[in-house]
GROMACS .gro file of C-alpha atoms in nm:
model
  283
    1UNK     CA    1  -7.622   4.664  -4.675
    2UNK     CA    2  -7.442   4.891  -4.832
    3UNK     CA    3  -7.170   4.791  -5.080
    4UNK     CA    4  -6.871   4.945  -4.931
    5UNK     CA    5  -6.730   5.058  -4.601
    6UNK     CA    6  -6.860   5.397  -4.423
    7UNK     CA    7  -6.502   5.469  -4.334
    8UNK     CA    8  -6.318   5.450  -4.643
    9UNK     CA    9  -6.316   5.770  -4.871
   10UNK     CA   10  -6.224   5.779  -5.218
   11UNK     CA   11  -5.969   5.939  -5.388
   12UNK     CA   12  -6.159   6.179  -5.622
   13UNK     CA   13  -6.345   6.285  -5.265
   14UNK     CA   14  -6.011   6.375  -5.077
   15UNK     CA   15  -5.826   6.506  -5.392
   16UNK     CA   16  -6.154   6.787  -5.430
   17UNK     CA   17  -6.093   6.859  -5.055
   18UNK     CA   18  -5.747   6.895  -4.988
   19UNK     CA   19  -5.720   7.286  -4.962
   20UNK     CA   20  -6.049   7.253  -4.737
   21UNK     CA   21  -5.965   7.353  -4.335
   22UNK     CA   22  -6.021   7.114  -4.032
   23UNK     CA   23  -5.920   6.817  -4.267
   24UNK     CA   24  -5.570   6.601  -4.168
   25UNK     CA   25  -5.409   6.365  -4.418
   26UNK     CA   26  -5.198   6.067  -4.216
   27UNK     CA   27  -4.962   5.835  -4.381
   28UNK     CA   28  -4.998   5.532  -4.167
   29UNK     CA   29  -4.741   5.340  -4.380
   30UNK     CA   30  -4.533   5.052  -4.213
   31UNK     CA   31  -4.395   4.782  -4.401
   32UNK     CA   32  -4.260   4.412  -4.265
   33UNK     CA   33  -3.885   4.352  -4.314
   34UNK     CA   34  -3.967   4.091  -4.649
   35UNK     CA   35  -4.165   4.379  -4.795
   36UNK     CA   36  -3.839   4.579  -4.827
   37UNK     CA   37  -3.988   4.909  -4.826
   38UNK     CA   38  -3.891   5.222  -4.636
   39UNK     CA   39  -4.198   5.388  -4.537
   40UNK     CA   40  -4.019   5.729  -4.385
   41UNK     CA   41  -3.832   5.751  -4.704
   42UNK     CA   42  -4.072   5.680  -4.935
   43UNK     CA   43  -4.297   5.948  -4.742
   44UNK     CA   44  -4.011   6.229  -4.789
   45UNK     CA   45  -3.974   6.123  -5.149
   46UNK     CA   46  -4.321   6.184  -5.243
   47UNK     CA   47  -4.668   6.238  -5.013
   48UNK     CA   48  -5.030   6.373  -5.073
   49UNK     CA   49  -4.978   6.746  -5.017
   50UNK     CA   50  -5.070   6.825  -4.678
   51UNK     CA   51  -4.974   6.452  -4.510
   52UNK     CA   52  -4.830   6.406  -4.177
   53UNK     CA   53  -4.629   6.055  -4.110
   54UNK     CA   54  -4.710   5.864  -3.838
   55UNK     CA   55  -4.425   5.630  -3.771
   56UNK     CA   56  -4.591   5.305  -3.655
   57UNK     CA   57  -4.261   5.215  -3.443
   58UNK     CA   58  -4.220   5.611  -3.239
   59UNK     CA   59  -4.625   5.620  -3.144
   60UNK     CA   60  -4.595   5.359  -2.903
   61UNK     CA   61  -4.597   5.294  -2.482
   62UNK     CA   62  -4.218   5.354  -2.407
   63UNK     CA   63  -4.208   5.152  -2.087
   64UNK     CA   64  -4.363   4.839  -2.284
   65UNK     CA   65  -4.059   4.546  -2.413
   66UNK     CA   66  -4.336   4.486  -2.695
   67UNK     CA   67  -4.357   4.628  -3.070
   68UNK     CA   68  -4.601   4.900  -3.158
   69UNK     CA   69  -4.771   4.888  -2.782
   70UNK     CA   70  -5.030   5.118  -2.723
   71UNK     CA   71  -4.945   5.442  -2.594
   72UNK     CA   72  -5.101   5.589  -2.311
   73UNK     CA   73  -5.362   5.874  -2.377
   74UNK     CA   74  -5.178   6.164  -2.255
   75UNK     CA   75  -4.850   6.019  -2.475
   76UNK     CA   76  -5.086   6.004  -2.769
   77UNK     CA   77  -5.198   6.345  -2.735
   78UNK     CA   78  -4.819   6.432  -2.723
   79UNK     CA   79  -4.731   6.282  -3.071
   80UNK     CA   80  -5.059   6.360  -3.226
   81UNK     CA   81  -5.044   6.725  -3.126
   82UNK     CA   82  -4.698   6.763  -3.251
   83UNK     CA   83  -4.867   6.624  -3.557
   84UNK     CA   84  -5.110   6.911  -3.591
   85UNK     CA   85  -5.424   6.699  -3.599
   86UNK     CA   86  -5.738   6.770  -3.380
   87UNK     CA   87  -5.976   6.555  -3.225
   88UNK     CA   88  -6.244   6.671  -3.385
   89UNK     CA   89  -6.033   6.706  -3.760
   90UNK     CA   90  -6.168   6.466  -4.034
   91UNK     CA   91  -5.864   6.218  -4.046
   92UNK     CA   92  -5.770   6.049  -4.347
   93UNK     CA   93  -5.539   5.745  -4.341
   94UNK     CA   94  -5.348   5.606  -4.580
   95UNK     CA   95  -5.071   5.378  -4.657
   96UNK     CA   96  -4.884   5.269  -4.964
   97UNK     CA   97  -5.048   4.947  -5.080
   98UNK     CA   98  -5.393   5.076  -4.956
   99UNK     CA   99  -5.510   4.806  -4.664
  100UNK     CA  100  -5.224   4.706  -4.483
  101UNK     CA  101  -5.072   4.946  -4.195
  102UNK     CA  102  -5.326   5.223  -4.218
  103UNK     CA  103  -5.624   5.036  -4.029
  104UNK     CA  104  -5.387   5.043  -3.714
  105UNK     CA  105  -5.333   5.373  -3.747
  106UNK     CA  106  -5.753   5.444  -3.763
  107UNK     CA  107  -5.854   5.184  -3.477
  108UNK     CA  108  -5.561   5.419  -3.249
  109UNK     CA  109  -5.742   5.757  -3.363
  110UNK     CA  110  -6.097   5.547  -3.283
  111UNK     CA  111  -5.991   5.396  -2.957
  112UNK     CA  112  -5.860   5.751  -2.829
  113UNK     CA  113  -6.244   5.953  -2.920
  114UNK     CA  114  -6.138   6.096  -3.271
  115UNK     CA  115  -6.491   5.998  -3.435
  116UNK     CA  116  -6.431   6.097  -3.843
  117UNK     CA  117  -6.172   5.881  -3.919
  118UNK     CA  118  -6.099   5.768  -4.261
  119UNK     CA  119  -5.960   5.545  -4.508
  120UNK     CA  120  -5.825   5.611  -4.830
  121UNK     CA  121  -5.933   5.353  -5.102
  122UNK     CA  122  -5.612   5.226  -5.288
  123UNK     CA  123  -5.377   5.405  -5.066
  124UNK     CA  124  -5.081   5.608  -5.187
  125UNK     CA  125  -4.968   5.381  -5.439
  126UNK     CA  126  -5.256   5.403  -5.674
  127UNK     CA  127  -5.310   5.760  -5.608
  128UNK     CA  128  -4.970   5.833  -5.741
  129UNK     CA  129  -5.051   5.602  -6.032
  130UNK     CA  130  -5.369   5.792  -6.112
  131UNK     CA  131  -5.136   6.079  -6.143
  132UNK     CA  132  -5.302   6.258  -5.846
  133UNK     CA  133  -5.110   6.541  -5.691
  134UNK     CA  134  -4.816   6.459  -5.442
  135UNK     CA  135  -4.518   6.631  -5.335
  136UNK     CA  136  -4.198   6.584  -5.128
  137UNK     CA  137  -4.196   6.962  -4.943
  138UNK     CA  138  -4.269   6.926  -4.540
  139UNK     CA  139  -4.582   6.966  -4.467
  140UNK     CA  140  -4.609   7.293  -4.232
  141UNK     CA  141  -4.761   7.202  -3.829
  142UNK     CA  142  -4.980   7.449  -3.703
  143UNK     CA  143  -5.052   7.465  -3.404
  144UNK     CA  144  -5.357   7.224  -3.250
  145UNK     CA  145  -5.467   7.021  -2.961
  146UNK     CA  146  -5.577   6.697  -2.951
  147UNK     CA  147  -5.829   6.550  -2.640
  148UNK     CA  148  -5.838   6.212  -2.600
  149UNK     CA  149  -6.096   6.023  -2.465
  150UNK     CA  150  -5.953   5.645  -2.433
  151UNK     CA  151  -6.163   5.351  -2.503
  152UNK     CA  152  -6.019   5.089  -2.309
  153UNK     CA  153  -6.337   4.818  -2.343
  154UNK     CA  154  -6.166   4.790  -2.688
  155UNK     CA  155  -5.824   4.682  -2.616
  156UNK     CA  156  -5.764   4.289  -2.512
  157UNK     CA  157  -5.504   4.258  -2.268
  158UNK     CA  158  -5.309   3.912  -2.193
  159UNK     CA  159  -5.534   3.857  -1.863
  160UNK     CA  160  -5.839   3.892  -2.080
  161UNK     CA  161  -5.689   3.675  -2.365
  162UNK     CA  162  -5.613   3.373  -2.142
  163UNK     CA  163  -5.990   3.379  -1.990
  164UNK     CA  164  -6.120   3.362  -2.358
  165UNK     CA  165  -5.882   3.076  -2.437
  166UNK     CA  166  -5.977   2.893  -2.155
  167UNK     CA  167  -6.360   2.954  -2.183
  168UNK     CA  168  -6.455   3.011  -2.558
  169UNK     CA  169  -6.648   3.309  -2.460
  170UNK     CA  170  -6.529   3.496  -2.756
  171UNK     CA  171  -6.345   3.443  -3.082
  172UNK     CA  172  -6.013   3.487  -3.195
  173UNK     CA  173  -5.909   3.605  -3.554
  174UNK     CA  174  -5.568   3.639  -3.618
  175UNK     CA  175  -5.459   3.811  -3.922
  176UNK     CA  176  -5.096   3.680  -3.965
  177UNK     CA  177  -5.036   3.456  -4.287
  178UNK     CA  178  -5.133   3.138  -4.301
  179UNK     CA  179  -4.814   2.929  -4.279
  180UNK     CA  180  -4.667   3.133  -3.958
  181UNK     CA  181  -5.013   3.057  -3.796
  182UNK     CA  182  -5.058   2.670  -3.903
  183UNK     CA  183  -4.688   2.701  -3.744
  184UNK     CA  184  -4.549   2.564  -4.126
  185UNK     CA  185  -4.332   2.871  -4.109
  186UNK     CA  186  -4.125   3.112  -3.839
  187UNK     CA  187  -4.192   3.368  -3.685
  188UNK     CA  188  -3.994   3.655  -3.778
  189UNK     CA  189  -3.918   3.785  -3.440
  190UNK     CA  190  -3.628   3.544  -3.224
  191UNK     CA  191  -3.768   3.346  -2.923
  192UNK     CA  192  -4.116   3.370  -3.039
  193UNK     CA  193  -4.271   3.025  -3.101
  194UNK     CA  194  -4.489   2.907  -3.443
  195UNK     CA  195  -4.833   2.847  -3.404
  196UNK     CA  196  -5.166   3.054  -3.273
  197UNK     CA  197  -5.407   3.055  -2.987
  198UNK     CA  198  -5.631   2.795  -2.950
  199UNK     CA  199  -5.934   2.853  -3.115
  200UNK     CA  200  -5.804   3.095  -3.318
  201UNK     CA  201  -5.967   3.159  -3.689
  202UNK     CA  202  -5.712   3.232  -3.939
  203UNK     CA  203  -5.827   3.523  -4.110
  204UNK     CA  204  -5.465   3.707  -4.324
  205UNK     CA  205  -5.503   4.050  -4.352
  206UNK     CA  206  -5.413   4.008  -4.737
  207UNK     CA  207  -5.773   3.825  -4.820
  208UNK     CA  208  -6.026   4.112  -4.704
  209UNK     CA  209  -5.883   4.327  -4.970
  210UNK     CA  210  -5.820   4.356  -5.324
  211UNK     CA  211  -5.618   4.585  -5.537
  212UNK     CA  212  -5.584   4.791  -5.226
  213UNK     CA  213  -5.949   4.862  -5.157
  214UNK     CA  214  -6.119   4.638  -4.897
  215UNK     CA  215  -6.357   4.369  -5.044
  216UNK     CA  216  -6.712   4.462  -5.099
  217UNK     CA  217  -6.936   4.436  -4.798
  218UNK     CA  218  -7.063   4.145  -4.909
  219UNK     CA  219  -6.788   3.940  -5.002
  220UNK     CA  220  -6.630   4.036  -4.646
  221UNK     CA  221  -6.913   3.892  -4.446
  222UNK     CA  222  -6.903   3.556  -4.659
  223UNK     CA  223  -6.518   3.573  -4.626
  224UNK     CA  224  -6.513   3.683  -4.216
  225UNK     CA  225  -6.797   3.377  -4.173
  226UNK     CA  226  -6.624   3.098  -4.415
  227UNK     CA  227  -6.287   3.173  -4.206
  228UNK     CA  228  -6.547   3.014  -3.917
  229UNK     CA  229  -6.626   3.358  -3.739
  230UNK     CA  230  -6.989   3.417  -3.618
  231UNK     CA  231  -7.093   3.818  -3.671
  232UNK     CA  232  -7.312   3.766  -3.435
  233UNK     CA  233  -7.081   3.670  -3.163
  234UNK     CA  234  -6.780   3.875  -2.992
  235UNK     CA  235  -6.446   3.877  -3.159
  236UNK     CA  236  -6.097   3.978  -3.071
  237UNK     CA  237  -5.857   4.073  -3.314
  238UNK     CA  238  -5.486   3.974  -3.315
  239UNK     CA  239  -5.205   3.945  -3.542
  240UNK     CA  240  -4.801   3.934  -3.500
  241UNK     CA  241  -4.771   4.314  -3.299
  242UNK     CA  242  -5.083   4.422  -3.281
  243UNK     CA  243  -5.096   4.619  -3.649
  244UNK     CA  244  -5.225   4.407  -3.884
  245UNK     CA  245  -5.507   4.291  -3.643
  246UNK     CA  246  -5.685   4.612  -3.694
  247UNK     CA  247  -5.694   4.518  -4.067
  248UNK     CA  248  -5.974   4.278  -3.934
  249UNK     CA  249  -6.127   4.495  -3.695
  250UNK     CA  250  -6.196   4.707  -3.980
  251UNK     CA  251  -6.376   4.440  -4.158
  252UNK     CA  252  -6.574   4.399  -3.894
  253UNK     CA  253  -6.696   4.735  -3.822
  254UNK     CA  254  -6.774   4.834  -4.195
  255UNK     CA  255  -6.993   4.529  -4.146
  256UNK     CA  256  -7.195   4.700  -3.870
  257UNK     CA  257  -7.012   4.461  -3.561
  258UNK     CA  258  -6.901   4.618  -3.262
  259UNK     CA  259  -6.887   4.417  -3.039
  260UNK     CA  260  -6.498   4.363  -3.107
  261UNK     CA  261  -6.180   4.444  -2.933
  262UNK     CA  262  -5.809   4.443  -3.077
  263UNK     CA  263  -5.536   4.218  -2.877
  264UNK     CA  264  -5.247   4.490  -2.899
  265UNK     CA  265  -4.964   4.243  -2.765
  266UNK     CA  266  -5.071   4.000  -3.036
  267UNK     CA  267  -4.834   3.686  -3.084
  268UNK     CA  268  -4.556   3.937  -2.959
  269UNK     CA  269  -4.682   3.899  -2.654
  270UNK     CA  270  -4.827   3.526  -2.652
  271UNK     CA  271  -4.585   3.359  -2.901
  272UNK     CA  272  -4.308   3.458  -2.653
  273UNK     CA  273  -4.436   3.355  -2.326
  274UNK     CA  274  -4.338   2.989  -2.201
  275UNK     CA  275  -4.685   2.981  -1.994
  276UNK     CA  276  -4.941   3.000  -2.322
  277UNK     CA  277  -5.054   2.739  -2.472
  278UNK     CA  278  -4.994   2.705  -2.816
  279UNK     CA  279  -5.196   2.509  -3.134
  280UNK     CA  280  -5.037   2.423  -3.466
  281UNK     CA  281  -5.184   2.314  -3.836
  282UNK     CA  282  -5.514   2.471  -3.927
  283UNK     CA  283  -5.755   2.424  -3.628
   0.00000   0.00000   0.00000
């Protein structure tokens, strides 16, 4: 197995390439309120030459009551096109701390047929550090079109989530922190209960990476199967809205398993629902 991801490209690799055509750089950044970062303004103070932003909270279903839903295909192509990025572009994602926000933004581009989609290792922040180019001038839109060609096997819905509750037929990793899943801490959103599915595995996003790359392929597997996953068993991925979940389905296809599908309204959804059940501490 090779040591690191297929999907994640390094920064020497994208710097060489960024005057190359039919390439599209994506700043994926989205921060949680405790993070106190503003990824819009940080992205007009300073981005990789040639970035579009994709703003995490506008790319969304409009007629769904829950954060960062999925849009539907033909509202994707909307956004996306208006972002100048082709189907068959090589996308690039990155975000500031390097594996937070941007895996969302890679499963969408995935689950709607875009097929060379990217990661960049480190993200923003250590690109700027490395002294790598960046600038704050607009990037200029020209003129594309973007086909989608929806996945929907890969999205969980709340029908499909209460069947594998109630029959164990696949597992659950949730990537929220460990203290808002145990149900030790709040959730951050009012009316939304503490606690996770049960079943669940806890699995935070902030353990399959470090120093903003993700971990190498084989510390992920030991770290995916020691949070109690089997690889060689479905899983479906889940977090607080439905971003940081993708975190994990990125784990899991660098490690060559597919047979995975993200939850999109996440504890959003389930934490706020009177008819769920819900488990506390660690199991």
């Amino acid at each position: 197995m090779s040591e690191k991801s297929p999907f994640v490209v390094s920064a020497d690799w994208l710097e060489e390439r960024l005057h190359e055509p039919g390439l599209s750089i994506v700043d994926g950044s989205w921060y949680l309120p405790a993070q106190g970062r503003d990824a819009k303004a940080e992205f007009e103070a300073a981005h990789i030459p040639r970035a579009v932003f994709f703003d995490h909270d506008l790319v969304v279903d409009p007629d769904s009551d829950l954060p960062h839903a999925l849009p539907a295909p033909l509202t994707f192509e909307r956004f996306v096109n208006s972002m100048g990025i082709s189907d068959d572009d090589t996308i690039v994602v990155y975000d500031g701390p390097g594996f937070f926000s941007a895996p969302r933004v890679w499963w969408m581009f995935r689950v709607m047929g875009a097929e060379k989609v990217y990661l960049l290792d480190g993200g923003f922040d250590r690109w700027r550090a490395e002294g790598r180019p960046v600038t704050d001038a607009p990037t200029k839109i020209a003129p594309t079109t973007f086909i989608s060609n929806f996945d929907e096997s890969r999205v969980a819905s709340l029908a499909d989530m209460r069947r594998i509750v109630e029959t164990g037929k696949a597992q659950i990793a949730d990537a929220r922190p460990a203290g808002r899943f145990t149900g030790a801490e709040p959730e951050p959103r009012p009316g939304v209960r503490s606690g996770h599915m049960p079943g669940a595995r806890n699995v935070p996003t902030t353990t399959l990476s470090k120093g903003g790359s993700l971990l190498p392929l084989d510390r992920l597997r030991a770290h995916l199967e020691s949070a109690g996953l089997d690889l060689d068993r479905p899983v479906v991925t889940s977090c607080g809205s439905g971003v940081t979940a993708a975190a994990i389905t990125f784990a899991l296809e660098s490690l060559g398993h597919h047979d995975n599908r993200l939850y999109d309204g996440s504890w959003s959804e389930w934490g706020a629902r009177n008819d769920t059940p819900v488990a506390t501490g660690s199991e």
